[in-house]
Every structure is written in structure tokens, then in C-alpha cells.
Amino acid sequence: MFLLTLHSDELPPISPGQFVNVKIENSPATFLRRPISVHDVDPVKNLLYLLVKKAGTGTRILAGLKEGERLSVILPLGNTFSIPEYGRCLLIGGGVGIAPMLHLSKEMKSRGLSPVILIGVRSKEDIVRKEAFEQHGELYYTTEDGSFGEKGYPTQHSVLSQHFDHIYCCGPEVMMKAVAGYAYKNNIDCEVSLENMMACGIGACLCCVTDTHEGHKCVCSEGPIFNIKDLKWQS
């Protein structure tokens, strides 16, 4: 992963959970914009932070950008996480799904909440932005190989034995479904950030449609944040 820091003369308000669509210049193979979750925002300095995983041609090009280069970005896109006025909040991120959790935990702390952050990675070598997360919440880790934190997956961490009123999750779908199952079982309000394949980012192409109890919805325009009660993940 790498941290991409962008500056704009005017940066609009961006809420936790929203994303941006980035244009990859001079690359015929990547003519579609890339949707990337907002990792953090500094409204005073007009800085936008994107935590990106090098996974293909587009993200490799972004990783090679030099200071001073310009980037075409559409923002902000999508809906936002619902932040409660009170209650214990658990934020769960897996892999690159940790990206939106920093902005969310930062906003929660600014509102007087004390979020618990649980991050799942394969190994300690995959841990990034640890110090940043520690500033905004009580931080825990799971690693699949047991090299840091507790061995296993986020849904196996001992912190889940504590009481929580709200859960927020982003990561691989199999992980989010496991978290959703835990939330259903324990009657905990839970929101997830879906990462369906997107093309336009504005609800025009219908590429990212997901099935809900209210019919098909575009993840880019009517999401990416969904309450698990609206998704057909549980029978």
C-alpha cells in the first residue's frame, strides 16, 4: 500500500465513507476512473489522503506519481457512515478496507466518542498507518499467521466479547459477511462499505448494482455504505 496526498485550492466537505473517482492519465488500458475510499482529510490545509493498494496498472501508475503532478479527481461521491450521538462503536477493517476507517474514527473522536478499531491483516509486514489509527481510537489487530496481535480473523478477536452498540466494517466481502453474521446474532446495528466493481461512479452505468430488500441499488450513488438489515446477506 502507499499513501497518496493530494492538495486542492478548494476542497469540499468530505464525510466518512465517501469516495473519489480518479482519472489515470496517458494510459489507454485504464480509461475508466478508479474509485478510491477517502482515508483522511485536512480541511485546514486542503489536503486529501488516499490509502491505495497496488493491484493493477492504474494503481501502479498512481504509485509512480511525483510531487507537483496534477490529478483529475471527482469528489465527493457516495453516501456516508451514520455516526451515533452515543454508544460504543467498533470499527473493523480488513486489508485495504482499513482506508475509510481512519476518517471515520477521527470524526467520531471529534464528536466525543471513543471508538474501538479492529484491523485484520495477513502478517505484521502488512500493517500500515498504525500510529495514525492509535491517535483516534483503541486499536487491536489480528494476523492470519499470528505474527502480531491475536492470531486469526477479526471475528475471532477477543475484543468481540465486549459490548458494542454499533459496528462499522469495510474489507473483503467474506469478512464483512462474517461480521454481519456476528452483528445479526448479537442484535448490533451494523453498517458495511461495499466495494463492488464501479465504472462511472455516479449511478449511470449500473455496473455496481447490488441486490437489497428494496430492490437493486447502485453502490456508487446509493452506497457504498449500507446497513446490513437492507442487504440480502441473511435468510
PDB file of C-alpha atoms in Angstrom, residues 173-186 190 211 213 227-235:
ATOM      1  CA  GLU A 173     -16.855  -9.490   1.280  1.00  0.00           C
ATOM      2  CA  VAL A 174     -16.337 -12.785   3.086  1.00  0.00           C
ATOM      3  CA  MET A 175     -15.084 -10.860   6.125  1.00  0.00           C
ATOM      4  CA  MET A 176     -17.942  -8.357   6.013  1.00  0.00           C
ATOM      5  CA  LYS A 177     -20.490 -11.170   5.794  1.00  0.00           C
ATOM      6  CA  ALA A 178     -18.904 -12.838   8.820  1.00  0.00           C
ATOM      7  CA  VAL A 179     -19.065  -9.544  10.736  1.00  0.00           C
ATOM      8  CA  ALA A 180     -22.672  -9.089   9.607  1.00  0.00           C
ATOM      9  CA  GLY A 181     -23.498 -12.556  10.932  1.00  0.00           C
ATOM     10  CA  TYR A 182     -21.983 -11.655  14.295  1.00  0.00           C
ATOM     11  CA  ALA A 183     -23.932  -8.388  14.378  1.00  0.00           C
ATOM     12  CA  TYR A 184     -27.218 -10.120  13.479  1.00  0.00           C
ATOM     13  CA  LYS A 185     -26.678 -12.755  16.144  1.00  0.00           C
ATOM     14  CA  ASN A 186     -25.991 -10.154  18.823  1.00  0.00           C
ATOM     15  CA  CYS A 190     -24.049  -2.601  11.662  1.00  0.00           C
ATOM     16  CA  ASP A 211     -29.464  -6.596  -4.531  1.00  0.00           C
ATOM     17  CA  HIS A 213     -34.596  -5.816   0.270  1.00  0.00           C
ATOM     18  CA  ASN A 227     -26.951  -1.130   6.782  1.00  0.00           C
ATOM     19  CA  ILE A 228     -26.756  -4.917   6.868  1.00  0.00           C
ATOM     20  CA  LYS A 229     -30.518  -5.067   7.510  1.00  0.00           C
ATOM     21  CA  ASP A 230     -31.004  -3.759   3.954  1.00  0.00           C
ATOM     22  CA  LEU A 231     -28.772  -6.401   2.342  1.00  0.00           C
ATOM     23  CA  LYS A 232     -29.812  -9.949   1.489  1.00  0.00           C
ATOM     24  CA  TRP A 233     -26.930 -11.498   3.400  1.00  0.00           C
ATOM     25  CA  GLN A 234     -29.067 -13.257   5.980  1.00  0.00           C
ATOM     26  CA  SER A 235     -32.012 -15.558   5.349  1.00  0.00           C
TER      27      SER A 235
END
